[in-house]
Amino acid sequence: MSTYYSVLEVTPTNQDWVADYIGPANKLVAQYGGKYLARTNSHERLEGNGEDPALRIIIEWPSKEAAIGFMNDPGYVPHLKARTAGSVSHHSLIEAKDDLA
């Protein structure tokens, strides 16, 4: 199985969901074998244009199935809905491979 990475850009539009989100998300990420590599507002654009998100988040997953399982977990779904309702969020799932090698 390949390693996968969730790469998120999140800009909260309100803070109502944040306090209730962090604990359950942390627990479920760990339950699915995920590991936060970065959760930070310390980032800078080195190339290109556009609005920078408030937060950039990178999660390493042991498999695609683990990442999808996390996203679909009944314990996470209400928190996902709250995050997406209370933020501008973009989430990409990237397989750890080099297609150009």
mmCIF file of C-alpha atoms in Angstrom:
data_model
loop_
_atom_site.group_PDB
_atom_site.id
_atom_site.type_symbol
_atom_site.label_atom_id
_atom_site.label_comp_id
_atom_site.label_asym_id
_atom_site.label_seq_id
_atom_site.Cartn_x
_atom_site.Cartn_y
_atom_site.Cartn_z
ATOM 1 C CA MET A 1 0.000 0.000 0.000
ATOM 2 C CA SER A 2 1.111 3.527 -0.747
ATOM 3 C CA THR A 3 1.323 6.367 1.693
ATOM 4 C CA TYR A 4 -1.085 9.223 1.017
ATOM 5 C CA TYR A 5 -1.113 12.850 2.115
ATOM 6 C CA SER A 6 -4.084 15.076 2.846
ATOM 7 C CA VAL A 7 -3.198 18.648 1.976
ATOM 8 C CA LEU A 8 -5.705 21.169 3.257
ATOM 9 C CA GLU A 9 -6.069 24.910 2.982
ATOM 10 C CA VAL A 10 -8.541 26.286 5.521
ATOM 11 C CA THR A 11 -9.679 29.836 6.156
ATOM 12 C CA PRO A 12 -12.323 30.050 8.902
ATOM 13 C CA THR A 13 -15.240 32.369 8.161
ATOM 14 C CA ASN A 14 -16.355 32.032 11.776
ATOM 15 C CA GLN A 15 -14.836 30.419 14.856
ATOM 16 C CA ASP A 16 -17.980 28.661 16.133
ATOM 17 C CA TRP A 17 -16.888 25.179 15.008
ATOM 18 C CA VAL A 18 -13.183 25.285 15.937
ATOM 19 C CA ALA A 19 -13.295 24.413 19.661
ATOM 20 C CA ASP A 20 -15.543 21.401 19.083
ATOM 21 C CA TYR A 21 -13.560 20.247 16.045
ATOM 22 C CA ILE A 22 -9.970 19.862 17.235
ATOM 23 C CA GLY A 23 -10.360 17.081 19.844
ATOM 24 C CA PRO A 24 -12.541 14.706 17.807
ATOM 25 C CA ALA A 25 -10.488 15.303 14.650
ATOM 26 C CA ASN A 26 -7.226 14.572 16.497
ATOM 27 C CA LYS A 27 -8.645 11.354 17.923
ATOM 28 C CA LEU A 28 -10.009 10.108 14.617
ATOM 29 C CA VAL A 29 -6.887 11.003 12.624
ATOM 30 C CA ALA A 30 -4.869 8.868 15.057
ATOM 31 C CA GLN A 31 -7.480 6.085 15.010
ATOM 32 C CA TYR A 32 -7.072 5.803 11.214
ATOM 33 C CA GLY A 33 -3.269 5.792 11.438
ATOM 34 C CA GLY A 34 -2.889 9.393 10.329
ATOM 35 C CA LYS A 35 -0.162 11.708 11.507
ATOM 36 C CA TYR A 36 -0.208 15.499 11.362
ATOM 37 C CA LEU A 37 2.964 16.694 9.648
ATOM 38 C CA ALA A 38 1.925 20.351 9.687
ATOM 39 C CA ARG A 39 -0.967 22.428 11.059
ATOM 40 C CA THR A 40 0.129 25.996 10.858
ATOM 41 C CA ASN A 41 -0.544 29.559 9.892
ATOM 42 C CA SER A 42 3.229 29.978 9.334
ATOM 43 C CA HIS A 43 3.530 29.621 5.569
ATOM 44 C CA GLU A 44 4.452 31.749 2.608
ATOM 45 C CA ARG A 45 3.730 31.547 -1.086
ATOM 46 C CA LEU A 46 6.901 31.035 -3.094
ATOM 47 C CA GLU A 47 5.256 30.889 -6.495
ATOM 48 C CA GLY A 48 2.003 31.964 -8.125
ATOM 49 C CA ASN A 49 -0.772 34.337 -7.168
ATOM 50 C CA GLY A 50 -3.960 34.173 -5.182
ATOM 51 C CA GLU A 51 -5.302 34.443 -1.697
ATOM 52 C CA ASP A 52 -3.360 32.596 0.970
ATOM 53 C CA PRO A 53 -5.410 30.471 3.352
ATOM 54 C CA ALA A 54 -5.288 31.101 7.085
ATOM 55 C CA LEU A 55 -4.079 27.531 7.757
ATOM 56 C CA ARG A 56 -2.242 24.862 5.833
ATOM 57 C CA ILE A 57 -2.537 21.298 7.094
ATOM 58 C CA ILE A 58 -0.715 18.171 5.953
ATOM 59 C CA ILE A 59 -1.712 14.725 7.235
ATOM 60 C CA GLU A 60 0.183 11.554 6.365
ATOM 61 C CA TRP A 61 -2.000 8.434 5.951
ATOM 62 C CA PRO A 62 -0.866 4.813 5.760
ATOM 63 C CA SER A 63 -3.236 4.220 2.811
ATOM 64 C CA LYS A 64 -5.926 5.789 0.681
ATOM 65 C CA GLU A 65 -8.465 3.617 2.492
ATOM 66 C CA ALA A 66 -7.425 5.119 5.836
ATOM 67 C CA ALA A 67 -7.887 8.667 4.546
ATOM 68 C CA ILE A 68 -11.280 7.903 3.018
ATOM 69 C CA GLY A 69 -12.316 5.976 6.145
ATOM 70 C CA PHE A 70 -11.523 9.009 8.276
ATOM 71 C CA MET A 71 -13.504 11.349 6.025
ATOM 72 C CA ASN A 72 -16.525 9.008 6.054
ATOM 73 C CA ASP A 73 -16.404 8.049 9.732
ATOM 74 C CA PRO A 74 -19.800 8.746 11.347
ATOM 75 C CA GLY A 75 -17.980 10.384 14.262
ATOM 76 C CA TYR A 76 -16.259 12.828 11.910
ATOM 77 C CA VAL A 77 -19.072 13.672 9.485
ATOM 78 C CA PRO A 78 -20.778 16.295 11.727
ATOM 79 C CA HIS A 79 -17.407 17.967 12.362
ATOM 80 C CA LEU A 80 -16.627 17.962 8.639
ATOM 81 C CA LYS A 81 -19.989 19.599 7.967
ATOM 82 C CA ALA A 82 -19.303 22.229 10.643
ATOM 83 C CA ARG A 83 -15.814 22.930 9.240
ATOM 84 C CA THR A 84 -17.003 23.279 5.668
ATOM 85 C CA ALA A 85 -19.947 25.473 6.741
ATOM 86 C CA GLY A 86 -17.665 27.694 8.851
ATOM 87 C CA SER A 87 -14.683 28.006 6.529
ATOM 88 C CA VAL A 88 -13.402 28.112 3.007
ATOM 89 C CA SER A 89 -11.668 24.744 2.751
ATOM 90 C CA HIS A 90 -9.795 22.904 0.022
ATOM 91 C CA HIS A 91 -8.658 19.307 0.584
ATOM 92 C CA SER A 92 -6.538 17.250 -1.801
ATOM 93 C CA LEU A 93 -5.488 13.640 -1.313
ATOM 94 C CA ILE A 94 -2.082 12.954 -2.853
ATOM 95 C CA GLU A 95 -0.466 9.565 -3.366
ATOM 96 C CA ALA A 96 3.217 9.455 -2.359
ATOM 97 C CA LYS A 97 4.651 8.498 -5.738
ATOM 98 C CA ASP A 98 6.660 10.085 -8.518
ATOM 99 C CA ASP A 99 4.917 9.762 -11.864
ATOM 100 C CA LEU A 100 7.739 11.707 -13.552
ATOM 101 C CA ALA A 101 10.629 9.511 -12.465
#
